[in-house]
């Protein structure tokens, strides 16, 4: 919970249930936002997800690790993008921001 560790006031925070399908996750977050925002929009959405696994393409578990990285990185970004399309202020609004984090190792 970001409010617990940031020392600041956070109006809305939601923890994802990792056992839901990607579509169920988006719908759970959407349902929560519908009830929490009461018709308002968000200024910022942060996708604090991602990860990196180092493996050789000849490894026996290469595709398992590839699938895990897809879920951590790409799928979470697509889910966050879907939520942003529904609840973020319009992109012509100066105070509208979608943040997708990534691994620094990707640049090396």
Short mmCIF file of N, CA, C and O in Angstrom, two decimals:
data_model
loop_
_atom_site.label_atom_id
_atom_site.label_comp_id
_atom_site.label_asym_id
_atom_site.label_seq_id
_atom_site.Cartn_x
_atom_site.Cartn_y
_atom_site.Cartn_z
N UNK A 1 0.85 -1.17 0.00
CA UNK A 1 0.00 0.00 0.00
C UNK A 1 0.89 1.23 0.00
O UNK A 1 1.66 1.45 0.92
N UNK A 2 0.78 2.03 -1.04
CA UNK A 2 1.65 3.19 -1.22
C UNK A 2 1.49 4.22 -0.09
O UNK A 2 2.46 4.85 0.32
N UNK A 3 0.30 4.37 0.43
CA UNK A 3 0.07 5.36 1.50
C UNK A 3 0.87 5.00 2.75
O UNK A 3 1.37 5.87 3.44
N UNK A 4 1.01 3.73 3.02
CA UNK A 4 1.72 3.26 4.21
C UNK A 4 3.20 3.62 4.16
O UNK A 4 3.81 3.96 5.17
N UNK A 5 3.81 3.56 2.99
CA UNK A 5 5.25 3.74 2.86
C UNK A 5 5.69 5.10 2.34
O UNK A 5 6.85 5.44 2.42
N UNK A 6 4.80 5.87 1.81
CA UNK A 6 5.20 7.13 1.19
C UNK A 6 5.21 8.31 2.15
O UNK A 6 5.83 9.32 1.87
N UNK A 7 4.51 8.20 3.25
CA UNK A 7 4.44 9.31 4.19
C UNK A 7 3.55 10.44 3.70
O UNK A 7 3.52 11.50 4.27
N UNK A 8 2.82 10.20 2.63
CA UNK A 8 1.92 11.22 2.10
C UNK A 8 0.49 10.69 2.09
O UNK A 8 0.25 9.52 2.34
N UNK A 9 -0.41 11.58 1.80
CA UNK A 9 -1.81 11.19 1.73
C UNK A 9 -2.11 10.67 0.33
O UNK A 9 -1.82 11.32 -0.67
N UNK A 10 -2.68 9.48 0.27
CA UNK A 10 -3.08 8.89 -1.00
C UNK A 10 -4.57 8.64 -0.92
O UNK A 10 -5.07 8.00 -0.01
N UNK A 11 -5.30 9.19 -1.89
CA UNK A 11 -6.74 9.08 -1.87
C UNK A 11 -7.24 7.72 -2.33
O UNK A 11 -8.24 7.23 -1.84
N UNK A 12 -6.56 7.11 -3.29
CA UNK A 12 -7.02 5.85 -3.85
C UNK A 12 -5.86 4.90 -4.04
O UNK A 12 -4.86 5.25 -4.66
N UNK A 13 -5.99 3.69 -3.53
CA UNK A 13 -4.99 2.66 -3.70
C UNK A 13 -5.71 1.32 -3.79
O UNK A 13 -6.66 1.08 -3.05
N UNK A 14 -5.27 0.46 -4.69
CA UNK A 14 -5.94 -0.82 -4.91
C UNK A 14 -4.88 -1.90 -5.10
O UNK A 14 -3.94 -1.72 -5.85
N UNK A 15 -5.02 -3.00 -4.37
CA UNK A 15 -4.08 -4.10 -4.51
C UNK A 15 -4.69 -5.16 -5.44
O UNK A 15 -5.83 -5.58 -5.26
N UNK A 16 -3.91 -5.59 -6.42
CA UNK A 16 -4.36 -6.55 -7.42
C UNK A 16 -4.38 -7.96 -6.84
O UNK A 16 -3.45 -8.37 -6.14
N UNK A 17 -5.43 -8.71 -7.16
CA UNK A 17 -5.51 -10.12 -6.80
C UNK A 17 -4.84 -10.92 -7.91
O UNK A 17 -5.34 -11.00 -9.02
N UNK A 18 -3.71 -11.53 -7.62
CA UNK A 18 -2.93 -12.25 -8.62
C UNK A 18 -3.57 -13.52 -9.15
O UNK A 18 -3.07 -14.11 -10.10
N UNK A 19 -4.67 -13.94 -8.58
CA UNK A 19 -5.32 -15.18 -9.02
C UNK A 19 -6.38 -14.95 -10.08
O UNK A 19 -6.90 -15.88 -10.65
N UNK A 20 -6.70 -13.70 -10.36
CA UNK A 20 -7.71 -13.37 -11.37
C UNK A 20 -7.10 -13.42 -12.77
O UNK A 20 -5.90 -13.21 -12.95
N UNK A 21 -7.94 -13.64 -13.77
CA UNK A 21 -7.50 -13.54 -15.16
C UNK A 21 -7.22 -12.08 -15.47
O UNK A 21 -7.69 -11.18 -14.75
N UNK A 22 -6.48 -11.80 -16.54
CA UNK A 22 -6.23 -10.39 -16.90
C UNK A 22 -7.51 -9.58 -17.07
O UNK A 22 -7.61 -8.45 -16.59
N UNK A 23 -8.50 -10.16 -17.73
CA UNK A 23 -9.77 -9.45 -17.93
C UNK A 23 -10.49 -9.24 -16.59
O UNK A 23 -11.03 -8.15 -16.33
N UNK A 24 -10.48 -10.26 -15.72
CA UNK A 24 -11.12 -10.12 -14.41
C UNK A 24 -10.44 -9.04 -13.58
O UNK A 24 -11.10 -8.29 -12.86
N UNK A 25 -9.11 -8.95 -13.70
CA UNK A 25 -8.38 -7.92 -12.96
C UNK A 25 -8.81 -6.53 -13.40
O UNK A 25 -9.10 -5.66 -12.57
N UNK A 26 -8.90 -6.30 -14.70
CA UNK A 26 -9.33 -5.00 -15.21
C UNK A 26 -10.75 -4.70 -14.75
O UNK A 26 -11.06 -3.58 -14.32
N UNK A 27 -11.62 -5.69 -14.79
CA UNK A 27 -13.01 -5.47 -14.36
C UNK A 27 -13.10 -5.23 -12.86
O UNK A 27 -13.91 -4.41 -12.42
N UNK A 28 -12.28 -5.91 -12.04
CA UNK A 28 -12.27 -5.67 -10.59
C UNK A 28 -11.82 -4.25 -10.27
O UNK A 28 -12.42 -3.56 -9.45
N UNK A 29 -10.74 -3.83 -10.93
CA UNK A 29 -10.25 -2.46 -10.71
C UNK A 29 -11.29 -1.45 -11.19
O UNK A 29 -11.56 -0.45 -10.52
N UNK A 30 -11.90 -1.72 -12.34
CA UNK A 30 -12.92 -0.81 -12.88
C UNK A 30 -14.10 -0.69 -11.94
O UNK A 30 -14.61 0.42 -11.70
N UNK A 31 -14.54 -1.79 -11.40
CA UNK A 31 -15.67 -1.78 -10.45
C UNK A 31 -15.31 -0.96 -9.21
O UNK A 31 -16.10 -0.14 -8.74
N UNK A 32 -14.10 -1.15 -8.71
CA UNK A 32 -13.66 -0.40 -7.54
C UNK A 32 -13.56 1.08 -7.86
O UNK A 32 -13.98 1.92 -7.06
N UNK A 33 -13.01 1.41 -9.03
CA UNK A 33 -12.89 2.82 -9.40
C UNK A 33 -14.26 3.47 -9.63
O UNK A 33 -14.46 4.63 -9.26
N UNK A 34 -15.19 2.74 -10.23
CA UNK A 34 -16.54 3.27 -10.41
C UNK A 34 -17.14 3.70 -9.08
O UNK A 34 -17.74 4.77 -8.97
N UNK A 35 -16.96 2.86 -8.06
CA UNK A 35 -17.55 3.18 -6.75
C UNK A 35 -16.73 4.22 -5.99
O UNK A 35 -17.28 5.01 -5.22
N UNK A 36 -15.43 4.26 -6.20
CA UNK A 36 -14.56 5.19 -5.47
C UNK A 36 -14.56 6.59 -6.05
O UNK A 36 -14.51 7.57 -5.32
N UNK A 37 -14.58 6.69 -7.37
CA UNK A 37 -14.41 8.00 -8.01
C UNK A 37 -15.71 8.78 -8.18
O UNK A 37 -15.67 9.99 -8.41
N UNK A 38 -16.83 8.10 -8.08
CA UNK A 38 -18.14 8.75 -8.19
C UNK A 38 -18.23 9.64 -9.43
O UNK A 38 -18.65 10.80 -9.36
N UNK A 39 -17.77 9.12 -10.57
CA UNK A 39 -17.87 9.87 -11.82
C UNK A 39 -16.68 10.75 -12.14
O UNK A 39 -16.60 11.31 -13.22
N UNK A 40 -15.77 10.93 -11.20
CA UNK A 40 -14.58 11.75 -11.43
C UNK A 40 -13.54 10.94 -12.21
O UNK A 40 -13.67 9.74 -12.38
N UNK A 41 -12.50 11.62 -12.68
CA UNK A 41 -11.40 10.99 -13.40
C UNK A 41 -10.12 11.12 -12.59
O UNK A 41 -10.01 11.94 -11.67
N UNK A 42 -9.13 10.33 -12.95
CA UNK A 42 -7.83 10.35 -12.27
C UNK A 42 -6.85 11.24 -13.01
O UNK A 42 -6.87 11.33 -14.23
N UNK A 43 -5.96 11.88 -12.25
CA UNK A 43 -4.89 12.68 -12.84
C UNK A 43 -3.70 11.81 -13.23
O UNK A 43 -3.00 12.12 -14.19
N UNK A 44 -3.46 10.75 -12.48
CA UNK A 44 -2.28 9.94 -12.71
C UNK A 44 -2.58 8.47 -12.39
O UNK A 44 -3.27 8.18 -11.42
N UNK A 45 -2.07 7.60 -13.22
CA UNK A 45 -2.13 6.16 -12.97
C UNK A 45 -0.71 5.64 -13.12
O UNK A 45 -0.02 5.93 -14.10
N UNK A 46 -0.25 4.87 -12.11
CA UNK A 46 1.11 4.33 -12.10
C UNK A 46 1.03 2.81 -12.13
O UNK A 46 0.36 2.20 -11.30
N UNK A 47 1.70 2.22 -13.09
CA UNK A 47 1.83 0.77 -13.16
C UNK A 47 3.20 0.41 -12.60
O UNK A 47 4.20 0.44 -13.31
N UNK A 48 3.25 0.12 -11.31
CA UNK A 48 4.51 -0.22 -10.64
C UNK A 48 4.71 -1.73 -10.70
O UNK A 48 4.63 -2.44 -9.72
N UNK A 49 4.92 -2.22 -11.89
CA UNK A 49 5.08 -3.65 -12.11
C UNK A 49 6.28 -3.88 -13.01
O UNK A 49 6.85 -2.95 -13.54
N UNK A 50 6.61 -5.11 -13.17
CA UNK A 50 7.69 -5.45 -14.09
C UNK A 50 8.73 -6.32 -13.44
O UNK A 50 8.73 -6.53 -12.23
N UNK A 51 9.59 -6.83 -14.23
CA UNK A 51 10.65 -7.69 -13.75
C UNK A 51 11.50 -8.17 -14.90
O UNK A 51 11.21 -7.94 -16.07
N UNK A 52 12.57 -8.84 -14.55
CA UNK A 52 13.51 -9.31 -15.55
C UNK A 52 14.07 -10.65 -15.11
O UNK A 52 14.36 -10.86 -13.93
N UNK A 53 14.21 -11.58 -16.03
CA UNK A 53 14.81 -12.88 -15.75
C UNK A 53 15.88 -13.13 -16.80
O UNK A 53 15.62 -12.99 -17.99
N UNK A 54 17.04 -13.49 -16.35
CA UNK A 54 18.14 -13.78 -17.27
C UNK A 54 18.15 -15.28 -17.52
O UNK A 54 18.15 -16.06 -16.58
N UNK A 55 18.12 -15.66 -18.79
CA UNK A 55 18.15 -17.08 -19.13
C UNK A 55 18.69 -17.24 -20.54
O UNK A 55 18.61 -16.34 -21.36
N UNK A 56 19.22 -18.38 -20.80
CA UNK A 56 19.74 -18.73 -22.11
C UNK A 56 18.62 -19.35 -22.93
O UNK A 56 17.82 -20.12 -22.41
N UNK A 57 18.55 -19.03 -24.21
CA UNK A 57 17.48 -19.53 -25.06
C UNK A 57 17.47 -21.06 -25.14
O UNK A 57 16.44 -21.66 -25.43
N UNK A 58 18.58 -21.69 -24.86
CA UNK A 58 18.64 -23.15 -24.89
C UNK A 58 18.22 -23.79 -23.56
O UNK A 58 18.14 -25.01 -23.46
N UNK A 59 17.90 -22.97 -22.58
CA UNK A 59 17.49 -23.47 -21.26
C UNK A 59 16.16 -24.21 -21.34
O UNK A 59 15.28 -23.84 -22.12
N UNK A 60 16.01 -25.23 -20.51
CA UNK A 60 14.77 -26.00 -20.47
C UNK A 60 13.57 -25.17 -20.02
O UNK A 60 12.44 -25.44 -20.39
N UNK A 61 13.81 -24.16 -19.20
CA UNK A 61 12.70 -23.35 -18.69
C UNK A 61 12.62 -21.97 -19.36
O UNK A 61 11.98 -21.06 -18.83
N UNK A 62 13.23 -21.82 -20.52
CA UNK A 62 13.23 -20.54 -21.21
C UNK A 62 11.81 -20.02 -21.46
O UNK A 62 11.50 -18.87 -21.19
N UNK A 63 10.94 -20.87 -21.98
CA UNK A 63 9.58 -20.41 -22.32
C UNK A 63 8.73 -20.16 -21.09
O UNK A 63 7.86 -19.28 -21.10
N UNK A 64 8.98 -20.88 -20.01
CA UNK A 64 8.28 -20.57 -18.75
C UNK A 64 8.68 -19.18 -18.26
O UNK A 64 7.84 -18.39 -17.85
N UNK A 65 9.98 -18.89 -18.32
CA UNK A 65 10.46 -17.57 -17.90
C UNK A 65 9.97 -16.47 -18.84
O UNK A 65 9.63 -15.37 -18.39
N UNK A 66 9.92 -16.77 -20.12
CA UNK A 66 9.40 -15.81 -21.09
C UNK A 66 7.94 -15.47 -20.80
O UNK A 66 7.54 -14.30 -20.83
N UNK A 67 7.15 -16.49 -20.50
CA UNK A 67 5.75 -16.28 -20.16
C UNK A 67 5.61 -15.43 -18.89
O UNK A 67 4.77 -14.53 -18.83
N UNK A 68 6.44 -15.71 -17.91
CA UNK A 68 6.41 -14.92 -16.66
C UNK A 68 6.75 -13.46 -16.94
O UNK A 68 6.07 -12.55 -16.45
N UNK A 69 7.79 -13.21 -17.74
CA UNK A 69 8.16 -11.83 -18.05
C UNK A 69 7.06 -11.12 -18.84
O UNK A 69 6.82 -9.93 -18.64
N UNK A 70 6.39 -11.84 -19.74
CA UNK A 70 5.28 -11.25 -20.49
C UNK A 70 4.18 -10.79 -19.53
O UNK A 70 3.66 -9.68 -19.64
N UNK A 71 3.85 -11.65 -18.57
CA UNK A 71 2.79 -11.30 -17.60
C UNK A 71 3.22 -10.12 -16.73
O UNK A 71 2.41 -9.23 -16.46
N UNK A 72 4.45 -10.12 -16.27
CA UNK A 72 4.94 -9.04 -15.41
C UNK A 72 5.00 -7.71 -16.13
O UNK A 72 4.70 -6.68 -15.55
N UNK A 73 5.44 -7.72 -17.36
CA UNK A 73 5.76 -6.48 -18.07
C UNK A 73 4.68 -6.07 -19.07
O UNK A 73 4.03 -5.05 -18.89
N UNK A 74 4.52 -6.83 -20.12
CA UNK A 74 3.60 -6.43 -21.19
C UNK A 74 2.14 -6.49 -20.77
O UNK A 74 1.39 -5.53 -20.97
N UNK A 75 1.73 -7.61 -20.20
CA UNK A 75 0.32 -7.77 -19.85
C UNK A 75 -0.12 -6.73 -18.83
O UNK A 75 -1.19 -6.13 -18.96
N UNK A 76 0.71 -6.48 -17.82
CA UNK A 76 0.34 -5.47 -16.82
C UNK A 76 0.24 -4.08 -17.45
O UNK A 76 -0.61 -3.28 -17.07
N UNK A 77 1.09 -3.80 -18.44
CA UNK A 77 1.01 -2.51 -19.14
C UNK A 77 -0.27 -2.40 -19.95
O UNK A 77 -0.91 -1.34 -19.98
N UNK A 78 -0.67 -3.49 -20.62
CA UNK A 78 -1.93 -3.48 -21.37
C UNK A 78 -3.12 -3.29 -20.44
O UNK A 78 -4.06 -2.54 -20.75
N UNK A 79 -3.10 -3.96 -19.29
CA UNK A 79 -4.19 -3.80 -18.32
C UNK A 79 -4.25 -2.36 -17.82
O UNK A 79 -5.33 -1.77 -17.75
N UNK A 80 -3.11 -1.80 -17.51
CA UNK A 80 -3.06 -0.42 -17.01
C UNK A 80 -3.53 0.55 -18.09
O UNK A 80 -4.24 1.51 -17.81
N UNK A 81 -3.16 0.29 -19.33
CA UNK A 81 -3.60 1.12 -20.44
C UNK A 81 -5.12 1.09 -20.61
O UNK A 81 -5.74 2.11 -20.89
N UNK A 82 -5.69 -0.10 -20.46
CA UNK A 82 -7.15 -0.22 -20.54
C UNK A 82 -7.82 0.59 -19.44
O UNK A 82 -8.79 1.32 -19.70
N UNK A 83 -7.31 0.46 -18.24
CA UNK A 83 -7.87 1.21 -17.10
C UNK A 83 -7.70 2.71 -17.34
O UNK A 83 -8.62 3.51 -17.10
N UNK A 84 -6.53 3.11 -17.85
CA UNK A 84 -6.29 4.54 -18.13
C UNK A 84 -7.26 5.06 -19.19
O UNK A 84 -7.75 6.19 -19.08
N UNK A 85 -7.58 4.25 -20.18
CA UNK A 85 -8.51 4.70 -21.23
C UNK A 85 -9.90 4.96 -20.66
O UNK A 85 -10.65 5.74 -21.22
N UNK A 86 -10.21 4.33 -19.56
CA UNK A 86 -11.53 4.50 -18.94
C UNK A 86 -11.56 5.60 -17.88
O UNK A 86 -12.58 6.28 -17.72
N UNK A 87 -10.46 5.78 -17.15
CA UNK A 87 -10.52 6.60 -15.93
C UNK A 87 -9.54 7.76 -15.87
O UNK A 87 -9.62 8.58 -14.96
N UNK A 88 -8.60 7.86 -16.79
CA UNK A 88 -7.65 8.96 -16.77
C UNK A 88 -8.27 10.18 -17.44
O UNK A 88 -9.03 10.05 -18.40
N UNK A 89 -7.92 11.37 -16.94
CA UNK A 89 -8.38 12.60 -17.58
C UNK A 89 -8.00 12.56 -19.06
O UNK A 89 -7.00 11.93 -19.43
N UNK A 90 -8.74 13.22 -19.93
CA UNK A 90 -8.41 13.21 -21.36
C UNK A 90 -6.97 13.65 -21.60
O UNK A 90 -6.43 14.48 -20.86
N UNK A 91 -6.33 13.11 -22.66
CA UNK A 91 -4.91 13.38 -22.89
C UNK A 91 -4.61 14.83 -23.25
O UNK A 91 -3.46 15.22 -23.24
N UNK A 92 -5.59 15.63 -23.55
CA UNK A 92 -5.33 17.05 -23.80
C UNK A 92 -5.29 17.85 -22.50
O UNK A 92 -5.03 19.04 -22.50
N UNK A 93 -5.53 17.18 -21.37
CA UNK A 93 -5.48 17.83 -20.07
C UNK A 93 -4.03 17.83 -19.58
O UNK A 93 -3.40 16.78 -19.54
N UNK A 94 -3.47 18.99 -19.21
CA UNK A 94 -2.06 19.06 -18.81
C UNK A 94 -1.72 18.20 -17.59
O UNK A 94 -0.60 17.82 -17.42
N UNK A 95 -2.69 17.93 -16.75
CA UNK A 95 -2.42 17.18 -15.52
C UNK A 95 -2.78 15.71 -15.64
O UNK A 95 -3.13 15.07 -14.66
N UNK A 96 -2.68 15.15 -16.81
CA UNK A 96 -3.03 13.76 -17.06
C UNK A 96 -1.76 12.96 -17.35
O UNK A 96 -1.00 13.31 -18.26
N UNK A 97 -1.51 11.89 -16.57
CA UNK A 97 -0.25 11.16 -16.71
C UNK A 97 -0.45 9.68 -16.47
O UNK A 97 -1.03 9.27 -15.46
N UNK A 98 0.06 8.86 -17.39
CA UNK A 98 0.11 7.41 -17.24
C UNK A 98 1.58 7.03 -17.16
O UNK A 98 2.36 7.36 -18.06
N UNK A 99 1.97 6.35 -16.09
CA UNK A 99 3.37 5.96 -15.89
C UNK A 99 3.47 4.44 -15.95
O UNK A 99 2.80 3.75 -15.18
N UNK A 100 4.30 3.94 -16.86
CA UNK A 100 4.58 2.52 -16.98
C UNK A 100 6.05 2.33 -16.65
O UNK A 100 6.92 2.81 -17.37
N UNK A 101 6.33 1.66 -15.54
CA UNK A 101 7.72 1.46 -15.11
C UNK A 101 8.34 0.32 -15.91
O UNK A 101 7.65 -0.50 -16.50
N UNK A 102 9.64 0.23 -15.89
CA UNK A 102 10.35 -0.83 -16.57
C UNK A 102 11.66 -1.14 -15.86
O UNK A 102 12.06 -0.45 -14.92
N UNK A 103 12.33 -2.16 -16.32
CA UNK A 103 13.59 -2.57 -15.72
C UNK A 103 14.73 -1.82 -16.36
O UNK A 103 14.83 -1.72 -17.58
N UNK A 104 15.63 -1.27 -15.55
CA UNK A 104 16.79 -0.55 -16.06
C UNK A 104 17.68 -1.47 -16.90
O UNK A 104 18.34 -1.01 -17.82
N UNK A 105 17.65 -2.76 -16.60
CA UNK A 105 18.49 -3.72 -17.34
C UNK A 105 18.12 -3.78 -18.82
O UNK A 105 18.94 -4.17 -19.65
N UNK A 106 16.92 -3.38 -19.17
CA UNK A 106 16.50 -3.40 -20.57
C UNK A 106 17.32 -2.46 -21.42
O UNK A 106 17.41 -2.63 -22.64
N UNK A 107 17.94 -1.46 -20.83
CA UNK A 107 18.74 -0.48 -21.58
C UNK A 107 20.20 -0.89 -21.73
O UNK A 107 20.97 -0.23 -22.38
N UNK A 108 20.57 -1.98 -21.10
CA UNK A 108 21.98 -2.44 -21.16
C UNK A 108 22.16 -3.51 -22.21
O UNK A 108 21.37 -4.28 -22.51
#
